[in-house]
CSV table of C-alpha atoms in Angstrom, one decimal:
chain,number,residue,atom,x,y,z
P,7,MET,CA,4.9,88.4,30.9
P,8,ASP,CA,6.3,84.8,32.7
P,9,PHE,CA,9.6,84.0,34.6
P,10,GLY,CA,11.0,82.0,31.2
P,11,THR,CA,10.1,85.2,28.9
P,12,LEU,CA,12.1,87.5,31.2
P,13,ALA,CA,15.1,84.8,31.8
P,14,ILE,CA,15.7,84.4,28.2
P,15,ALA,CA,15.1,87.9,26.8
P,16,ALA,CA,15.2,90.7,29.6
P,17,THR,CA,18.3,89.3,31.6
P,18,PRO,CA,20.8,88.9,28.7
P,19,SER,CA,19.3,92.2,27.0
P,20,PHE,CA,20.0,94.1,30.6
P,21,ILE,CA,23.6,92.6,30.9
P,22,ALA,CA,24.4,93.1,27.1
P,23,SER,CA,23.2,96.8,27.1
P,24,ALA,CA,24.7,97.9,30.4
P,25,VAL,CA,28.2,96.7,28.7
P,26,GLU,CA,27.5,99.2,25.8
P,27,PHE,CA,26.0,101.7,28.1
P,28,VAL,CA,29.0,101.9,30.3
P,29,GLU,CA,31.4,102.5,26.9
P,30,ALA,CA,29.0,105.4,25.4
P,31,THR,CA,28.5,107.1,28.7
P,32,THR,CA,32.3,107.4,29.2
P,33,ILE,CA,32.3,109.4,26.0
P,34,VAL,CA,29.1,111.5,26.7
P,35,LEU,CA,30.9,112.5,29.9
P,36,ALA,CA,34.1,113.2,28.7
P,37,VAL,CA,32.4,115.7,26.4
P,38,GLY,CA,29.9,117.3,28.7
P,39,LEU,CA,32.6,117.8,31.4
P,40,THR,CA,34.8,119.2,29.1
P,41,ARG,CA,32.8,121.2,26.5
P,42,GLY,CA,29.7,121.9,28.0
P,43,TRP,CA,26.4,119.9,28.6
P,44,ARG,CA,24.0,121.2,25.9
P,45,ALA,CA,25.3,119.6,22.9
P,46,PRO,CA,26.2,116.2,24.0
P,47,LEU,CA,22.7,115.8,25.6
P,48,ALA,CA,21.2,116.7,22.3
P,49,GLY,CA,23.3,114.4,20.3
P,50,SER,CA,22.5,111.5,22.7
P,51,ALA,CA,18.8,112.2,22.6
P,52,LEU,CA,19.0,112.2,18.6
P,53,ALA,CA,21.0,108.9,18.8
P,54,ALA,CA,18.7,107.4,21.1
P,55,LEU,CA,15.8,108.4,18.5
P,56,THR,CA,17.6,106.8,15.8
P,57,LEU,CA,17.9,103.5,17.8
P,58,GLY,CA,14.1,103.6,18.6
P,59,VAL,CA,13.1,103.7,14.7
P,60,ILE,CA,15.8,101.0,14.3
P,61,VAL,CA,14.2,98.7,17.1
P,62,ALA,CA,10.7,99.3,16.0
P,63,THR,CA,11.1,98.9,12.2
P,64,LEU,CA,13.1,96.0,12.0
P,65,GLY,CA,11.6,94.4,15.4
P,66,VAL,CA,8.2,94.8,13.7
P,67,ALA,CA,9.3,93.4,10.5
P,68,LEU,CA,10.7,90.4,11.7
P,69,ILE,CA,8.1,89.2,14.3
P,70,THR,CA,5.1,89.9,11.5
P,71,VAL,CA,6.8,89.0,8.1
P,72,VAL,CA,9.7,86.4,8.6
P,73,PRO,CA,8.5,82.9,9.0
P,74,GLU,CA,9.2,81.2,12.2
P,75,HIS,CA,11.7,78.8,11.5
P,76,LEU,CA,13.7,81.3,9.2
P,77,LEU,CA,13.4,84.0,11.7
P,78,LEU,CA,15.1,81.5,14.2
P,79,GLY,CA,17.8,81.0,12.1
P,80,LEU,CA,18.5,84.6,11.2
P,81,VAL,CA,18.4,85.2,15.2
P,82,GLY,CA,20.7,82.5,15.7
P,83,THR,CA,23.3,83.8,13.1
P,84,LEU,CA,22.8,87.5,14.5
P,85,LEU,CA,23.4,86.3,17.9
P,86,LEU,CA,26.4,84.1,16.8
P,87,THR,CA,28.3,87.3,14.9
P,88,PHE,CA,27.8,89.2,18.2
P,89,GLY,CA,28.7,86.4,20.4
P,90,ARG,CA,31.7,85.2,18.9
P,91,ARG,CA,33.2,88.5,18.5
P,92,TRP,CA,32.7,89.5,22.0
P,93,LEU,CA,34.0,86.3,23.2
P,94,ARG,CA,37.0,86.3,21.0
P,95,LYS,CA,38.1,89.5,22.5
P,96,ALA,CA,37.3,88.6,26.0
P,97,VAL,CA,39.6,85.1,25.2
P,98,LEU,CA,42.5,87.5,24.4
P,99,ARG,CA,42.0,90.0,26.9
P,100,PHE,CA,42.1,87.4,29.6
P,101,ALA,CA,45.1,85.7,28.1
P,102,GLY,CA,47.2,88.7,27.8
P,103,ILE,CA,47.6,89.1,24.5
P,104,VAL,CA,45.0,92.5,24.4
P,105,ALA,CA,45.0,94.9,26.7
P,106,LEU,CA,42.1,94.8,29.0
P,107,HIS,CA,39.1,97.5,28.5
P,108,ASP,CA,40.2,100.2,30.6
P,109,GLU,CA,37.2,102.9,30.7
P,110,GLU,CA,39.6,105.7,32.9
P,111,GLU,CA,42.4,105.5,30.0
P,112,ILE,CA,39.6,106.0,27.4
P,113,TYR,CA,38.0,108.9,29.2
P,114,ARG,CA,41.6,110.4,29.4
P,115,ARG,CA,42.0,110.1,25.8
P,116,GLU,CA,38.9,111.6,24.9
P,117,VAL,CA,39.3,114.5,27.1
P,118,ALA,CA,42.7,115.2,25.7
P,119,GLU,CA,41.2,114.8,22.2
P,120,LEU,CA,38.2,117.3,22.7
P,121,ARG,CA,40.3,120.0,24.5
P,122,ALA,CA,42.7,120.0,21.6
P,123,GLN,CA,39.9,121.0,19.4
P,124,GLY,CA,38.9,124.0,21.3
P,125,LEU,CA,35.1,125.7,21.5
P,126,LYS,CA,34.1,129.0,20.9
P,127,ARG,CA,31.5,129.8,23.6
P,128,THR,CA,29.2,131.9,21.5
P,129,GLU,CA,28.5,129.0,19.2
P,130,TRP,CA,26.8,126.0,19.4
P,131,ASP,CA,29.2,122.8,19.8
P,132,TRP,CA,28.8,120.7,16.8
P,133,VAL,CA,31.8,118.8,17.5
P,134,GLY,CA,30.5,117.6,21.1
P,135,MET,CA,26.9,117.1,19.6
P,136,VAL,CA,28.7,114.7,16.8
P,137,VAL,CA,30.8,112.9,19.2
P,138,ALA,CA,28.2,112.3,21.3
P,139,TYR,CA,25.6,111.2,18.6
P,140,LYS,CA,28.5,108.8,17.2
P,141,ALA,CA,29.2,107.3,20.6
P,142,VAL,CA,25.7,106.6,21.4
P,143,LEU,CA,24.8,105.4,18.0
P,144,LEU,CA,27.7,103.2,17.3
P,145,GLU,CA,27.4,101.3,20.8
P,146,GLY,CA,23.6,101.5,20.7
P,147,ILE,CA,23.5,99.8,17.4
P,148,GLU,CA,24.6,96.6,18.9
P,149,VAL,CA,22.4,97.2,21.9
P,150,ALA,CA,19.4,97.6,19.4
P,151,PHE,CA,20.5,94.5,17.1
P,152,ILE,CA,20.7,92.2,20.6
P,153,VAL,CA,17.2,93.5,21.8
P,154,ILE,CA,15.9,92.6,18.4
P,155,ALA,CA,17.3,89.3,18.2
P,156,PHE,CA,16.4,88.3,21.9
P,157,GLY,CA,12.7,89.8,21.1
P,158,ALA,CA,12.2,88.2,17.7
P,159,ALA,CA,10.4,85.3,19.6
P,160,GLY,CA,7.2,87.7,19.7
P,161,ALA,CA,5.4,90.7,21.3
P,162,ALA,CA,6.2,89.5,24.7
P,163,ALA,CA,10.1,88.7,24.4
P,164,MET,CA,10.5,91.9,22.3
P,165,ASN,CA,8.6,93.5,25.5
P,166,ALA,CA,10.8,92.1,28.1
P,167,ALA,CA,14.2,92.8,25.7
P,168,VAL,CA,13.4,96.2,25.6
P,169,VAL,CA,12.8,96.6,29.4
P,170,GLY,CA,16.0,94.8,30.0
P,171,ALA,CA,17.5,97.5,27.7
P,172,VAL,CA,15.9,100.4,28.9
P,173,ALA,CA,16.5,99.3,32.6
P,174,ALA,CA,20.2,99.1,31.8
P,175,GLY,CA,20.2,102.7,30.3
P,176,ILE,CA,18.3,104.3,33.3
P,177,ILE,CA,21.1,102.6,36.0
P,178,VAL,CA,24.0,103.4,34.3
P,179,ILE,CA,22.9,107.0,33.0
P,180,ALA,CA,21.9,107.4,36.9
P,181,LEU,CA,25.1,106.2,38.0
P,182,ALA,CA,27.4,108.2,35.5
P,183,ALA,CA,25.0,111.5,36.8
P,184,ALA,CA,25.6,110.7,40.2
P,185,LEU,CA,29.5,110.0,40.0
P,186,ARG,CA,30.3,112.4,37.1
P,187,HIS,CA,32.8,110.1,36.5
P,188,PRO,CA,33.6,107.0,34.1
P,189,LEU,CA,31.9,103.6,35.8
P,190,THR,CA,35.3,101.9,36.2
P,191,ALA,CA,34.0,100.0,39.3
P,192,VAL,CA,31.9,98.2,36.9
P,193,PRO,CA,33.7,94.6,35.9
P,194,GLU,CA,33.2,95.3,32.3
P,195,ASN,CA,36.0,92.7,31.1
P,196,TRP,CA,34.2,90.1,33.0
P,197,MET,CA,30.7,91.1,31.6
P,198,LYS,CA,31.8,90.9,28.1
P,199,PHE,CA,33.5,87.5,28.8
P,200,GLY,CA,30.0,86.5,30.2
P,201,VAL,CA,27.7,88.2,27.7
P,202,GLY,CA,29.9,86.7,24.7
P,203,ALA,CA,29.3,83.7,26.1
P,204,MET,CA,25.9,83.9,26.6
P,205,LEU,CA,24.9,85.4,23.1
P,206,THR,CA,26.9,82.5,21.7
P,207,ALA,CA,24.9,79.9,23.6
P,208,PHE,CA,21.5,81.2,22.7
P,209,GLY,CA,22.9,81.6,19.0
P,210,ILE,CA,23.7,78.3,18.7
P,211,PHE,CA,20.6,76.8,20.4
P,212,TRP,CA,18.1,79.1,18.2
P,213,PHE,CA,20.3,78.4,14.9
P,214,GLY,CA,19.6,74.6,15.7
P,215,GLU,CA,16.1,75.2,16.3
P,216,GLY,CA,15.7,77.1,12.7
P,217,ILE,CA,17.3,74.3,10.8
P,218,GLY,CA,15.1,71.6,12.5
P,219,ALA,CA,17.5,70.4,15.0
P,220,GLU,CA,15.8,69.0,18.2
P,221,TRP,CA,17.5,70.2,21.7
P,222,PRO,CA,17.2,67.4,24.6
P,223,GLY,CA,15.2,69.4,27.1
P,224,ASP,CA,14.4,72.0,24.8
P,225,ALA,CA,15.6,75.3,26.4
P,226,ALA,CA,16.8,73.3,29.2
P,227,SER,CA,19.7,72.7,27.2
P,228,ILE,CA,20.8,76.3,27.1
P,229,PRO,CA,22.9,76.3,30.5
P,230,VAL,CA,24.5,73.2,29.0
P,231,ILE,CA,25.7,74.7,26.0
P,232,LEU,CA,26.6,77.7,27.9
P,233,GLY,CA,28.8,75.5,30.5
P,234,VAL,CA,30.6,74.3,27.4
P,235,ILE,CA,31.4,77.2,26.0
P,236,LEU,CA,32.5,78.9,29.3
P,237,ALA,CA,34.6,75.9,29.8
P,238,THR,CA,36.1,75.8,26.3
P,239,SER,CA,36.8,79.7,26.3
P,240,TRP,CA,38.5,79.2,30.3
P,241,VAL,CA,40.9,76.6,28.5
P,242,SER,CA,41.5,78.8,25.7
P,243,VAL,CA,42.7,81.4,27.8
P,244,GLN,CA,45.1,79.2,29.5
P,245,LEU,CA,46.7,77.6,26.5
P,246,LEU,CA,47.3,81.0,25.1
P,247,ARG,CA,48.8,82.3,28.3
P,248,GLY,CA,51.3,79.2,28.2
P,249,LEU,CA,51.7,79.9,24.3
P,250,LEU,CA,52.6,83.6,24.4
P,251,PRO,CA,53.4,84.7,28.3
P,252,GLU,CA,54.7,87.8,27.5
P,253,GLY,CA,51.5,88.8,25.5
P,254,ALA,CA,51.5,91.4,22.9
P,255,ARG,CA,49.7,94.8,24.2
P,256,VAL,CA,48.0,96.5,21.9
P,257,GLU,CA,45.0,99.0,22.1
P,258,ALA,CA,41.7,97.3,22.9
P,259,ARG,CA,39.5,99.4,20.8
P,260,ASN,CA,41.4,98.5,17.9
P,261,VAL,CA,40.9,94.6,18.0
């Protein structure tokens, strides 16, 4: 596995996956500390198994069946879909129009909702299991598609993307288990800004490759595209702040 493969597949996969794992871990922590650990751990394991099947099935199918140019176009479209959505939310958050993502507040809300549902200790906690399964599956689906997108360039790239995602999961879970508290110190809003720009840049590059465009310097043009996206996004933040100085605070999870 060469350095280029690691840089293009493993690194963005690691960063993007870390953000999603932080969000999923917050909910699993809320369930475990409120209602006990057996059910949420079982739900998380089942969700991880489901995600593994998705990655293995779709990833292998893309690499072995889809023609290269069509594959690059599909991958580019997929990355643009995720990247544009993440970048849009990040711009709105930093402009003050949407509330910044707050893991501490999400944790408190989840704990309150779970406590309100109650639990008979003699029974299997289906509520806790379903909540954990849904959280890990929903956040993990984005991880799965990001891994598939970055790994679609071939077997080495797929291995690198999987390694990046798994490493992110291990680190986040280990930190959460040690602290037994949401990872509020993680600069999640900044990470989402960077990941959104990164996914968008790779999406533009690979979509262009898919339709036959020739980029100056080939892959060396990706940092240039990323720089343009970051600069444009930050200018957008400043313009929106000037137009809407008071902002319009709404819940970040619903935007």
